[in-house]
mmCIF file of C-alpha atoms in Angstrom:
data_model
loop_
_atom_site.group_PDB
_atom_site.id
_atom_site.type_symbol
_atom_site.label_atom_id
_atom_site.label_comp_id
_atom_site.label_asym_id
_atom_site.label_seq_id
_atom_site.Cartn_x
_atom_site.Cartn_y
_atom_site.Cartn_z
ATOM 1 C CA MET A 14 0.192 -0.233 -0.328
ATOM 2 C CA ARG A 15 2.912 2.243 0.791
ATOM 3 C CA THR A 16 4.815 1.544 -2.057
ATOM 4 C CA ARG A 17 1.261 2.096 -4.524
ATOM 5 C CA GLN A 18 0.645 5.837 -2.301
ATOM 6 C CA THR A 19 4.945 6.440 -3.122
ATOM 7 C CA LYS A 20 4.442 5.684 -7.052
ATOM 8 C CA THR A 21 1.019 8.150 -6.800
ATOM 9 C CA LEU A 22 3.148 10.770 -5.227
ATOM 10 C CA GLN A 23 6.017 10.291 -7.664
ATOM 11 C CA LYS A 24 3.529 10.727 -10.718
ATOM 12 C CA LEU A 25 1.839 13.688 -9.312
ATOM 13 C CA ASN A 26 5.138 15.423 -8.520
ATOM 14 C CA ARG A 27 6.637 14.962 -12.124
ATOM 15 C CA LEU A 28 2.885 15.942 -13.436
ATOM 16 C CA ALA A 29 3.453 19.381 -10.881
ATOM 17 C CA ARG A 30 6.873 19.931 -12.144
ATOM 18 C CA TYR A 31 5.677 19.511 -16.138
ATOM 19 C CA GLY A 32 3.266 21.779 -15.348
ATOM 20 C CA ALA A 33 5.488 24.763 -13.746
ATOM 21 C CA VAL A 34 7.683 24.490 -16.684
ATOM 22 C CA GLY A 35 5.166 24.271 -18.915
ATOM 23 C CA VAL A 36 3.562 27.914 -17.790
ATOM 24 C CA VAL A 37 7.082 29.412 -17.501
ATOM 25 C CA ALA A 38 7.300 28.422 -21.346
ATOM 26 C CA ALA A 39 3.638 29.800 -21.717
ATOM 27 C CA ALA A 40 4.747 33.003 -20.273
ATOM 28 C CA ILE A 41 7.913 32.881 -22.352
ATOM 29 C CA HIS A 42 5.697 32.731 -25.858
ATOM 30 C CA TYR A 43 3.580 35.139 -24.568
ATOM 31 C CA GLY A 44 5.627 37.570 -23.748
ATOM 32 C CA VAL A 45 8.242 37.662 -26.437
ATOM 33 C CA LEU A 46 5.258 37.869 -28.773
ATOM 34 C CA ARG A 47 3.681 40.911 -27.551
ATOM 35 C CA GLY A 48 7.289 42.585 -27.535
ATOM 36 C CA LEU A 49 7.840 41.423 -30.846
ATOM 37 C CA SER A 50 4.852 42.526 -32.277
ATOM 38 C CA LEU A 51 5.414 46.156 -31.804
ATOM 39 C CA ILE A 52 7.985 45.947 -34.139
ATOM 40 C CA LEU A 53 7.707 42.873 -36.274
ATOM 41 C CA ALA A 54 4.942 41.064 -38.296
ATOM 42 C CA GLU A 55 2.498 38.795 -36.189
ATOM 43 C CA TRP A 56 3.357 35.917 -38.241
ATOM 44 C CA LEU A 57 6.961 37.025 -38.077
ATOM 45 C CA ALA A 58 6.974 37.292 -34.154
ATOM 46 C CA ASN A 59 5.049 34.014 -33.522
ATOM 47 C CA PRO A 60 7.517 31.640 -34.680
ATOM 48 C CA ILE A 61 10.515 33.542 -33.236
ATOM 49 C CA ALA A 62 8.458 33.893 -29.712
ATOM 50 C CA PHE A 63 7.664 29.699 -30.172
ATOM 51 C CA LEU A 64 11.334 29.064 -30.677
ATOM 52 C CA ALA A 65 12.046 30.795 -27.089
ATOM 53 C CA ALA A 66 9.537 29.080 -25.262
ATOM 54 C CA SER A 67 10.910 26.020 -27.115
ATOM 55 C CA ILE A 68 14.084 26.229 -25.517
ATOM 56 C CA ALA A 69 12.629 27.464 -21.952
ATOM 57 C CA GLY A 70 10.930 24.048 -22.346
ATOM 58 C CA TYR A 71 13.955 21.893 -23.570
ATOM 59 C CA LEU A 72 15.925 22.996 -20.660
ATOM 60 C CA GLY A 73 13.066 22.927 -17.930
ATOM 61 C CA HIS A 74 11.872 19.322 -18.445
ATOM 62 C CA ALA A 75 15.817 17.918 -18.676
ATOM 63 C CA LEU A 76 17.104 20.039 -16.014
ATOM 64 C CA LEU A 77 13.679 19.736 -13.768
ATOM 65 C CA THR A 78 10.422 17.214 -15.059
ATOM 66 C CA PHE A 79 12.841 14.645 -15.881
ATOM 67 C CA ARG A 80 15.723 15.101 -13.652
ATOM 68 C CA GLU A 81 16.122 11.578 -12.530
ATOM 69 C CA GLU A 82 16.435 10.253 -15.945
ATOM 70 C CA THR A 83 18.784 13.209 -17.336
ATOM 71 C CA GLY A 84 20.952 13.759 -13.833
ATOM 72 C CA GLY A 85 20.705 17.100 -14.622
ATOM 73 C CA GLN A 86 21.916 17.363 -18.072
ATOM 74 C CA ARG A 87 20.789 18.649 -20.943
ATOM 75 C CA PHE A 88 18.814 16.826 -23.988
ATOM 76 C CA ALA A 89 20.901 15.979 -27.329
ATOM 77 C CA ARG A 90 19.651 19.227 -29.124
ATOM 78 C CA ARG A 91 18.325 17.097 -31.616
ATOM 79 C CA TRP A 92 15.020 16.946 -29.567
ATOM 80 C CA LEU A 93 14.911 20.747 -29.134
ATOM 81 C CA LEU A 94 14.585 20.759 -33.376
ATOM 82 C CA LEU A 95 11.838 17.969 -33.442
ATOM 83 C CA GLN A 96 9.615 19.974 -30.930
ATOM 84 C CA TYR A 97 10.491 22.777 -32.615
ATOM 85 C CA ALA A 98 9.320 21.146 -36.056
ATOM 86 C CA VAL A 99 6.556 19.121 -35.085
ATOM 87 C CA ASN A 100 4.975 22.216 -32.992
ATOM 88 C CA LEU A 101 5.200 24.669 -36.164
ATOM 89 C CA SER A 102 3.813 21.900 -38.724
ATOM 90 C CA VAL A 103 1.044 21.121 -36.334
ATOM 91 C CA CYS A 104 0.102 24.579 -35.735
ATOM 92 C CA GLY A 105 0.566 25.618 -39.258
ATOM 93 C CA VAL A 106 -1.686 22.240 -40.436
ATOM 94 C CA LEU A 107 -4.380 22.085 -37.864
ATOM 95 C CA PRO A 108 -6.293 24.958 -38.478
ATOM 96 C CA LEU A 109 -6.843 24.324 -41.989
ATOM 97 C CA LEU A 110 -7.433 20.492 -41.419
ATOM 98 C CA LEU A 111 -9.870 21.593 -38.554
ATOM 99 C CA SER A 112 -11.568 24.616 -41.158
ATOM 100 C CA GLY A 113 -15.419 23.350 -40.423
ATOM 101 C CA VAL A 114 -15.103 20.350 -39.567
ATOM 102 C CA LEU A 115 -15.271 21.037 -35.269
ATOM 103 C CA GLN A 116 -17.573 23.845 -33.613
ATOM 104 C CA GLN A 117 -15.558 27.015 -32.502
ATOM 105 C CA THR A 118 -15.055 25.644 -28.738
ATOM 106 C CA ALA A 119 -13.939 22.052 -29.775
ATOM 107 C CA ARG A 120 -11.572 23.447 -32.117
ATOM 108 C CA ASP A 121 -9.655 25.645 -29.945
ATOM 109 C CA LEU A 122 -9.707 22.742 -26.815
ATOM 110 C CA VAL A 123 -8.397 20.757 -29.986
ATOM 111 C CA LEU A 124 -5.649 23.483 -31.120
ATOM 112 C CA VAL A 125 -4.346 24.226 -27.273
ATOM 113 C CA PHE A 126 -4.306 20.408 -26.582
ATOM 114 C CA THR A 127 -3.221 18.691 -29.703
ATOM 115 C CA PRO A 128 0.607 20.460 -28.943
ATOM 116 C CA THR A 129 0.493 19.930 -25.478
ATOM 117 C CA VAL A 130 -0.004 16.330 -25.783
ATOM 118 C CA LEU A 131 3.080 16.058 -28.632
ATOM 119 C CA ASN A 132 5.422 18.178 -26.033
ATOM 120 C CA ALA A 133 4.833 15.449 -23.548
ATOM 121 C CA LEU A 134 5.489 12.344 -25.793
ATOM 122 C CA ILE A 135 8.443 14.366 -27.293
ATOM 123 C CA TRP A 136 10.109 14.836 -23.665
ATOM 124 C CA SER A 137 9.119 12.024 -22.517
ATOM 125 C CA ARG A 138 11.215 10.064 -25.372
ATOM 126 C CA ALA A 139 14.209 12.574 -24.746
ATOM 127 C CA ALA A 140 14.060 11.464 -21.345
ATOM 128 C CA GLN A 141 14.005 7.847 -21.892
ATOM 129 C CA PHE A 142 16.668 8.105 -24.596
ATOM 130 C CA THR A 143 19.080 10.190 -22.069
ATOM 131 C CA ALA A 144 18.552 7.929 -19.409
ATOM 132 C CA ARG A 145 19.724 4.829 -21.784
ATOM 133 C CA ARG A 146 22.491 6.534 -22.810
ATOM 134 C CA ARG A 147 23.717 7.385 -19.196
ATOM 135 C CA ARG A 148 23.686 4.001 -18.481
ATOM 136 C CA LYS A 149 26.821 2.574 -19.612
ATOM 137 C CA THR A 150 27.201 -1.282 -21.302
ATOM 138 C CA LEU A 151 28.718 -3.876 -19.568
ATOM 139 C CA GLU A 152 31.082 -4.346 -22.310
ATOM 140 C CA SER A 153 33.504 -1.968 -23.879
ATOM 141 C CA PRO A 154 33.013 -1.291 -28.069
ATOM 142 C CA LEU A 155 36.226 -2.827 -30.027
ATOM 143 C CA TRP A 156 38.989 -0.611 -31.464
ATOM 144 C CA HIS A 157 39.495 -1.002 -34.685
ATOM 145 C CA ALA A 158 41.564 0.143 -37.690
ATOM 146 C CA ASP A 159 41.250 -0.359 -41.728
ATOM 147 C CA ASP A 160 44.408 -0.086 -44.167
ATOM 148 C CA LEU A 161 47.391 -3.071 -42.493
ATOM 149 C CA GLY A 162 49.154 -3.505 -45.352
ATOM 150 C CA LEU A 163 48.656 -0.031 -47.295
ATOM 151 C CA ALA A 164 51.668 1.586 -46.644
ATOM 152 C CA ALA A 165 54.696 1.048 -44.481
ATOM 153 C CA GLY A 166 53.458 4.217 -42.215
ATOM 154 C CA VAL A 167 50.098 2.761 -41.671
ATOM 155 C CA ASP A 168 51.439 -0.910 -40.769
ATOM 156 C CA ALA A 169 54.120 0.818 -38.062
ATOM 157 C CA ALA A 170 51.066 2.777 -36.441
ATOM 158 C CA ILE A 171 48.319 0.290 -36.765
ATOM 159 C CA LEU A 172 50.988 -2.332 -35.124
ATOM 160 C CA GLU A 173 52.293 0.402 -32.653
ATOM 161 C CA LEU A 174 48.829 0.654 -31.116
ATOM 162 C CA ALA A 175 47.845 -3.375 -31.257
ATOM 163 C CA ARG A 176 51.373 -4.226 -29.257
ATOM 164 C CA SER A 177 50.038 -1.413 -26.624
ATOM 165 C CA GLY A 178 46.551 -2.737 -26.565
ATOM 166 C CA HIS A 179 44.612 0.585 -27.717
ATOM 167 C CA VAL A 180 43.419 -1.301 -30.940
ATOM 168 C CA ASP A 181 42.346 -4.682 -30.620
ATOM 169 C CA GLY A 182 41.579 -5.551 -34.306
ATOM 170 C CA ALA A 183 42.702 -4.456 -37.847
ATOM 171 C CA SER A 184 41.586 -4.846 -41.811
ATOM 172 C CA LEU A 185 43.979 -6.260 -44.266
ATOM 173 C CA LEU A 186 44.348 -4.891 -47.845
ATOM 174 C CA VAL A 187 45.605 -8.128 -49.070
ATOM 175 C CA ASP A 188 46.525 -5.901 -52.437
ATOM 176 C CA GLY A 189 48.654 -3.334 -50.589
ATOM 177 C CA PRO A 190 52.266 -2.507 -50.999
ATOM 178 C CA THR A 191 53.236 -3.849 -47.544
ATOM 179 C CA ALA A 192 50.392 -6.684 -47.173
ATOM 180 C CA ARG A 193 52.998 -9.549 -46.703
ATOM 181 C CA SER A 194 55.478 -7.284 -44.301
ATOM 182 C CA ALA A 195 52.232 -6.453 -42.719
ATOM 183 C CA ALA A 196 50.274 -9.723 -42.208
ATOM 184 C CA MET A 197 53.717 -11.287 -40.701
ATOM 185 C CA ALA A 198 54.062 -8.220 -37.922
ATOM 186 C CA TRP A 199 50.399 -8.999 -37.389
ATOM 187 C CA ARG A 200 50.944 -12.978 -37.316
ATOM 188 C CA ALA A 201 54.180 -12.410 -34.717
ATOM 189 C CA LEU A 202 51.681 -9.916 -31.910
ATOM 190 C CA ASP A 203 52.317 -11.494 -28.339
ATOM 191 C CA ARG A 204 48.328 -10.923 -27.898
ATOM 192 C CA PRO A 205 45.989 -12.508 -30.647
ATOM 193 C CA ARG A 206 43.986 -9.555 -32.225
ATOM 194 C CA SER A 207 41.236 -9.666 -34.625
ATOM 195 C CA LEU A 208 42.394 -9.523 -38.325
ATOM 196 C CA CYS A 209 39.688 -9.121 -41.396
ATOM 197 C CA LEU A 210 39.557 -8.953 -44.836
ATOM 198 C CA HIS A 211 39.428 -5.504 -45.953
ATOM 199 C CA LEU A 212 37.648 -6.369 -49.472
ATOM 200 C CA CYS A 213 38.819 -3.638 -51.986
ATOM 201 C CA LEU A 214 36.936 -3.225 -55.513
ATOM 202 C CA THR A 215 37.202 1.019 -55.789
ATOM 203 C CA GLU A 216 40.931 1.088 -56.181
ATOM 204 C CA GLY A 217 43.858 -0.424 -56.458
ATOM 205 C CA PRO A 218 46.496 -2.325 -58.536
ATOM 206 C CA ASP A 219 45.201 -3.945 -61.919
ATOM 207 C CA GLN A 220 44.393 -7.585 -61.237
ATOM 208 C CA SER A 221 42.502 -8.398 -64.333
ATOM 209 C CA SER A 222 39.138 -8.910 -62.216
ATOM 210 C CA GLY A 223 37.284 -7.674 -65.327
ATOM 211 C CA PRO A 224 37.086 -4.073 -67.344
ATOM 212 C CA ASP A 225 34.380 -2.361 -64.944
ATOM 213 C CA LEU A 226 36.624 -3.149 -61.906
ATOM 214 C CA PRO A 227 37.950 -0.944 -59.923
ATOM 215 C CA ALA A 228 34.687 0.990 -59.546
ATOM 216 C CA SER A 229 33.452 3.594 -57.445
ATOM 217 C CA PHE A 230 30.786 3.415 -54.191
ATOM 218 C CA GLY A 231 28.592 5.776 -56.814
ATOM 219 C CA GLN A 232 29.548 3.470 -59.988
ATOM 220 C CA MET A 233 28.626 0.107 -57.934
ATOM 221 C CA LEU A 234 25.487 1.490 -56.164
ATOM 222 C CA LEU A 235 23.833 2.452 -59.782
ATOM 223 C CA ALA A 236 24.767 -1.266 -60.824
ATOM 224 C CA SER A 237 23.135 -2.444 -57.710
ATOM 225 C CA LEU A 238 19.290 -0.343 -58.930
ATOM 226 C CA LEU A 239 19.968 -1.864 -62.755
ATOM 227 C CA PRO A 240 19.456 -5.465 -63.303
ATOM 228 C CA GLN A 241 21.637 -5.103 -66.477
ATOM 229 C CA GLN A 242 24.697 -4.259 -65.201
ATOM 230 C CA GLN A 243 24.071 -6.544 -61.968
ATOM 231 C CA ARG A 244 24.432 -9.121 -64.056
ATOM 232 C CA ARG A 245 27.126 -7.970 -66.218
ATOM 233 C CA ILE A 246 29.392 -6.933 -63.058
ATOM 234 C CA ARG A 247 28.880 -10.045 -61.272
ATOM 235 C CA PRO A 248 30.904 -12.638 -62.585
ATOM 236 C CA GLN A 249 33.740 -9.799 -62.135
ATOM 237 C CA LEU A 250 32.936 -9.635 -58.144
ATOM 238 C CA GLU A 251 33.193 -13.423 -57.883
ATOM 239 C CA HIS A 252 36.466 -13.639 -59.278
ATOM 240 C CA SER A 253 37.518 -10.450 -57.390
ATOM 241 C CA ILE A 254 36.189 -11.952 -54.020
ATOM 242 C CA ARG A 255 37.620 -15.110 -54.484
ATOM 243 C CA ARG A 256 41.157 -14.072 -55.610
ATOM 244 C CA GLN A 257 41.302 -11.769 -52.580
ATOM 245 C CA VAL A 258 39.807 -14.590 -50.461
ATOM 246 C CA THR A 259 42.700 -16.601 -51.237
ATOM 247 C CA ARG A 260 45.591 -14.051 -51.076
ATOM 248 C CA TYR A 261 44.314 -13.549 -47.753
ATOM 249 C CA ARG A 262 44.144 -16.905 -46.496
ATOM 250 C CA ASP A 263 47.971 -16.866 -48.260
ATOM 251 C CA LEU A 264 48.678 -14.220 -45.916
ATOM 252 C CA THR A 265 47.608 -15.064 -42.792
ATOM 253 C CA GLY A 266 46.955 -18.966 -42.856
ATOM 254 C CA GLU A 267 43.270 -18.526 -41.715
ATOM 255 C CA THR A 268 40.457 -20.541 -42.999
ATOM 256 C CA ARG A 269 37.480 -18.586 -41.604
ATOM 257 C CA ILE A 270 36.804 -15.276 -43.155
ATOM 258 C CA ARG A 271 35.971 -12.114 -41.294
ATOM 259 C CA LEU A 272 34.966 -9.366 -43.823
ATOM 260 C CA ASP A 273 34.531 -5.933 -44.039
ATOM 261 C CA GLY A 274 35.107 -3.209 -47.090
ATOM 262 C CA HIS A 275 37.524 -0.895 -48.469
ATOM 263 C CA GLN A 276 35.297 2.744 -48.382
ATOM 264 C CA HIS A 277 32.502 0.193 -47.007
ATOM 265 C CA ILE A 278 32.133 -1.024 -50.676
ATOM 266 C CA HIS A 279 31.021 -4.484 -48.998
ATOM 267 C CA LEU A 280 27.722 -2.855 -47.937
ATOM 268 C CA VAL A 281 26.535 -1.841 -51.714
ATOM 269 C CA PRO A 282 23.911 -4.078 -52.396
ATOM 270 C CA VAL A 283 25.156 -6.479 -55.662
ATOM 271 C CA VAL A 284 28.429 -6.502 -53.669
ATOM 272 C CA LEU A 285 26.746 -7.985 -50.657
ATOM 273 C CA SER A 286 24.814 -10.235 -52.735
ATOM 274 C CA THR A 287 27.715 -11.805 -54.291
ATOM 275 C CA VAL A 288 29.709 -12.013 -51.146
ATOM 276 C CA LEU A 289 26.723 -13.894 -49.424
ATOM 277 C CA ASN A 290 26.561 -16.287 -52.301
ATOM 278 C CA LEU A 291 29.856 -17.260 -51.916
ATOM 279 C CA ALA A 292 30.146 -16.835 -47.819
ATOM 280 C CA ASP A 293 29.378 -20.854 -47.370
ATOM 281 C CA GLU A 294 31.737 -21.569 -50.241
ATOM 282 C CA LEU A 295 34.460 -19.297 -48.974
ATOM 283 C CA GLN A 296 33.855 -19.514 -45.394
ATOM 284 C CA ILE A 297 32.562 -15.930 -44.520
ATOM 285 C CA ASP A 298 31.424 -16.197 -41.035
ATOM 286 C CA TRP A 299 31.251 -12.120 -39.695
ATOM 287 C CA ILE A 300 30.693 -9.401 -42.145
ATOM 288 C CA ARG A 301 30.854 -5.207 -40.552
ATOM 289 C CA THR A 302 27.874 -3.544 -40.462
ATOM 290 C CA THR A 303 27.973 0.505 -39.804
ATOM 291 C CA ALA A 304 24.613 1.265 -38.167
ATOM 292 C CA GLU A 305 26.228 4.120 -35.940
ATOM 293 C CA PRO A 306 24.086 5.733 -33.333
ATOM 294 C CA LEU A 307 24.483 9.813 -33.325
ATOM 295 C CA PRO A 308 26.636 11.562 -30.841
ATOM 296 C CA THR A 309 25.016 14.199 -28.237
ATOM 297 C CA HIS A 310 26.646 16.928 -26.563
ATOM 298 C CA LEU A 311 28.850 17.786 -29.616
ATOM 299 C CA PRO A 312 29.413 21.768 -30.526
ATOM 300 C CA TRP A 313 27.972 22.934 -34.229
ATOM 301 C CA ARG A 314 31.231 23.361 -35.534
ATOM 302 C CA ASP A 315 31.455 19.376 -35.657
ATOM 303 C CA TRP A 316 28.277 19.310 -36.804
ATOM 304 C CA SER A 317 28.807 21.829 -39.548
ATOM 305 C CA THR A 318 32.275 20.055 -40.309
ATOM 306 C CA ALA A 319 29.895 16.547 -40.885
ATOM 307 C CA VAL A 320 27.668 18.158 -43.215
ATOM 308 C CA ARG A 321 30.766 20.045 -44.944
ATOM 309 C CA SER A 322 33.041 16.852 -45.190
ATOM 310 C CA GLY A 323 30.425 15.040 -46.392
ATOM 311 C CA GLY A 324 30.200 12.519 -43.239
ATOM 312 C CA LEU A 325 26.649 13.130 -42.730
ATOM 313 C CA LEU A 326 25.608 12.580 -46.345
ATOM 314 C CA LYS A 327 27.560 9.180 -46.034
ATOM 315 C CA TRP A 328 26.141 8.294 -42.608
ATOM 316 C CA ILE A 329 22.464 8.483 -44.044
ATOM 317 C CA VAL A 330 23.701 6.033 -47.001
ATOM 318 C CA LEU A 331 25.299 3.772 -44.651
ATOM 319 C CA GLN A 332 22.561 3.538 -42.104
ATOM 320 C CA VAL A 333 19.935 2.435 -45.195
ATOM 321 C CA LEU A 334 22.453 0.171 -46.428
ATOM 322 C CA SER A 335 23.062 -1.347 -42.724
ATOM 323 C CA ALA A 336 19.416 -1.562 -42.120
ATOM 324 C CA LEU A 337 18.831 -3.577 -45.548
ATOM 325 C CA ALA A 338 22.168 -5.887 -45.022
ATOM 326 C CA LEU A 339 21.187 -6.876 -41.358
ATOM 327 C CA PRO A 340 18.604 -9.154 -41.910
ATOM 328 C CA LYS A 341 20.312 -11.291 -44.842
ATOM 329 C CA LEU A 342 23.366 -11.777 -42.771
ATOM 330 C CA LEU A 343 21.062 -12.896 -40.050
ATOM 331 C CA ALA A 344 19.376 -15.438 -42.874
ATOM 332 C CA HIS A 345 22.618 -16.238 -43.576
ATOM 333 C CA GLY A 346 23.734 -17.349 -40.518
ATOM 334 C CA ILE A 347 26.569 -14.706 -40.390
ATOM 335 C CA GLY A 348 27.234 -12.902 -37.101
ATOM 336 C CA THR A 349 28.211 -9.078 -37.176
ATOM 337 C CA ASN A 350 28.067 -5.716 -34.818
ATOM 338 C CA THR A 351 25.935 -4.431 -32.789
ATOM 339 C CA ALA A 352 26.701 -0.794 -33.364
ATOM 340 C CA PHE A 353 29.408 1.012 -35.204
ATOM 341 C CA ALA A 354 31.170 4.578 -35.191
ATOM 342 C CA GLY A 355 33.679 6.056 -37.915
ATOM 343 C CA VAL A 356 31.335 7.249 -40.410
ATOM 344 C CA LEU A 357 29.852 10.394 -39.232
ATOM 345 C CA PHE A 358 33.372 11.831 -38.432
ATOM 346 C CA THR A 359 35.232 9.929 -41.480
ATOM 347 C CA GLY A 360 38.501 10.430 -41.255
ATOM 348 C CA ARG A 361 38.913 13.076 -38.102
ATOM 349 C CA MET A 362 38.225 10.487 -35.604
ATOM 350 C CA ALA A 363 40.481 12.416 -32.765
ATOM 351 C CA GLY A 364 39.631 15.213 -29.752
ATOM 352 C CA LEU A 365 35.885 15.577 -28.756
ATOM 353 C CA PRO A 366 34.467 13.183 -31.986
ATOM 354 C CA LEU A 367 36.226 10.875 -30.992
ATOM 355 C CA ILE A 368 34.875 10.985 -27.096
ATOM 356 C CA ARG A 369 31.388 11.489 -28.208
ATOM 357 C CA SER A 370 31.031 8.541 -30.899
ATOM 358 C CA LEU A 371 32.632 6.330 -27.828
ATOM 359 C CA GLU A 372 30.179 7.290 -25.298
ATOM 360 C CA ALA A 373 27.217 6.373 -27.659
ATOM 361 C CA LEU A 374 28.685 3.318 -28.457
ATOM 362 C CA GLU A 375 29.148 2.607 -24.376
ATOM 363 C CA THR A 376 25.513 3.397 -24.231
ATOM 364 C CA THR A 377 24.158 0.925 -26.728
ATOM 365 C CA HIS A 378 22.833 -2.509 -25.764
ATOM 366 C CA ARG A 379 24.269 -4.980 -27.369
ATOM 367 C CA ARG A 380 21.686 -6.896 -29.841
ATOM 368 C CA ARG A 381 21.206 -10.367 -29.349
ATOM 369 C CA GLY A 382 22.810 -12.829 -31.135
ATOM 370 C CA LEU A 383 25.167 -10.036 -32.778
ATOM 371 C CA GLY A 384 28.662 -9.081 -31.715
ATOM 372 C CA PRO A 385 30.267 -6.312 -29.867
ATOM 373 C CA ALA A 386 30.327 -2.688 -31.002
ATOM 374 C CA LEU A 387 33.246 -1.192 -33.136
ATOM 375 C CA LEU A 388 35.096 1.848 -33.170
ATOM 376 C CA LEU A 389 37.232 2.649 -36.718
ATOM 377 C CA ALA A 390 39.637 4.940 -37.179
ATOM 378 C CA HIS A 391 42.569 5.418 -39.898
ATOM 379 C CA PRO A 392 45.698 5.711 -38.087
ATOM 380 C CA ALA A 393 49.531 6.349 -39.976
ATOM 381 C CA ALA A 394 52.590 7.704 -39.587
ATOM 382 C CA GLU A 395 53.443 11.013 -41.746
ATOM 383 C CA GLY A 396 54.542 10.159 -45.468
ATOM 384 C CA SER A 397 52.163 7.289 -45.751
ATOM 385 C CA ALA A 398 50.405 8.546 -48.968
ATOM 386 C CA ASP A 399 54.411 8.441 -50.845
ATOM 387 C CA GLY A 400 53.691 6.463 -53.544
ATOM 388 C CA LEU A 401 50.189 5.128 -53.377
ATOM 389 C CA LYS A 402 49.019 6.284 -57.068
ATOM 390 C CA GLN A 403 51.800 4.512 -58.707
ATOM 391 C CA ASP A 404 50.735 1.669 -57.036
ATOM 392 C CA GLY A 405 46.817 2.542 -57.990
ATOM 393 C CA PHE A 406 45.243 3.546 -54.610
ATOM 394 C CA ASP A 407 44.479 7.392 -55.742
ATOM 395 C CA LEU A 408 42.012 7.313 -53.454
ATOM 396 C CA SER A 409 44.191 6.592 -50.294
ATOM 397 C CA SER A 410 46.630 8.947 -51.822
ATOM 398 C CA VAL A 411 44.505 11.837 -51.215
ATOM 399 C CA PHE A 412 42.858 10.619 -47.911
ATOM 400 C CA PHE A 413 46.451 9.306 -46.373
ATOM 401 C CA ALA A 414 48.132 12.468 -47.134
ATOM 402 C CA SER A 415 46.229 14.202 -44.484
ATOM 403 C CA PRO A 416 47.595 15.512 -41.370
ATOM 404 C CA TRP A 417 44.379 13.750 -39.446
ATOM 405 C CA ARG A 418 45.912 10.381 -39.844
ATOM 406 C CA GLN A 419 48.533 11.174 -37.379
ATOM 407 C CA GLU A 420 46.041 13.042 -35.051
ATOM 408 C CA GLU A 421 44.270 10.046 -34.961
ATOM 409 C CA TRP A 422 47.329 8.255 -33.934
ATOM 410 C CA LYS A 423 47.887 10.554 -31.381
ATOM 411 C CA ALA A 424 44.580 10.321 -30.216
ATOM 412 C CA LEU A 425 44.172 6.567 -29.705
ATOM 413 C CA ARG A 426 47.584 6.444 -28.448
ATOM 414 C CA ALA A 427 46.529 8.734 -25.608
ATOM 415 C CA HIS A 428 43.244 7.357 -24.962
ATOM 416 C CA ALA A 429 43.043 4.875 -21.584
ATOM 417 C CA ARG A 430 40.927 1.726 -22.759
ATOM 418 C CA HIS A 431 38.290 0.260 -19.705
ATOM 419 C CA GLY A 432 37.420 -3.476 -19.886
#
């Protein structure tokens, strides 16, 4: 009985807090609207006033109403944007929909209470989301480095991180100029580390896979949409995948294949379907996916960088491709990772983006039947891009000429691992 009374009091307490924040937000809306109406047209003043009220609700509900879930932290800013966009849309469309349908009193009630109900749903969802983010998983994400075997400077950085325990695995580019020496050094590590075949179809030396390979990510994606192109390119894909698997086994001595893709090419539908058709024959039992949770508490400049660098567009495309890939992998009995970080801030996994991406993974619940989350980086020593164009790696030449490769190396080396 006492427990029931306590729960009732807690609910009433929260309702009172919600109401208090709502009253303050409404007062701010009214005050700003009246003030701005003196100098602006009402149609322009109202959205600005509503934004001020939304900010008040965003802060008030996080710090007061749902403080048990948030621990006094702000909600992620996207909840403010969602609340503002939804309410503006509803307030703009509802009067048109209700015109001539309801009596004036009923119409006014719907117009008043619909945004209230929507706000309650949005802020409660924001609170649940924040609470999940605050709960740490028992298992830390694995740290992974791509492009082992591409260049001596890349290998040196990855191997140093592996020896010091700052990466848990790497992906081997079997057609890279230093693939053989890199594979030998990896096998000689004191502690076993996970190694994947880094399937490369977008660049590299001519291995006579066919006239359509190598091809760009966009060309492969377009081919996935055109049945005639799929039929044309599939035999070339099969040849290249078989050849790279054979070379991987020759270099590593491993039988079972864990696979990912250079520039995530393995997730393009025509490539993935070809890989899955060969999975039993080639003993492919794990394939990487890139379902990346959005990090929180990042300054606007980092989001601006993600947009300008194309990271956000890549994130959207790969989110869709990973969502399409997951049920196919599960149907084939192939393992994959629960979550991933390293697309949104591709090539810039250092500083705050690295920390926030790691936090997002640490608060992502591991899905049943899936492996740990992965955090991806591309560390390398200075000068790693030298000679890559002559070896057919034009795209990587530009990517590894960036000083961010050394920044990522330093960031991984400096980060204290937990678990």
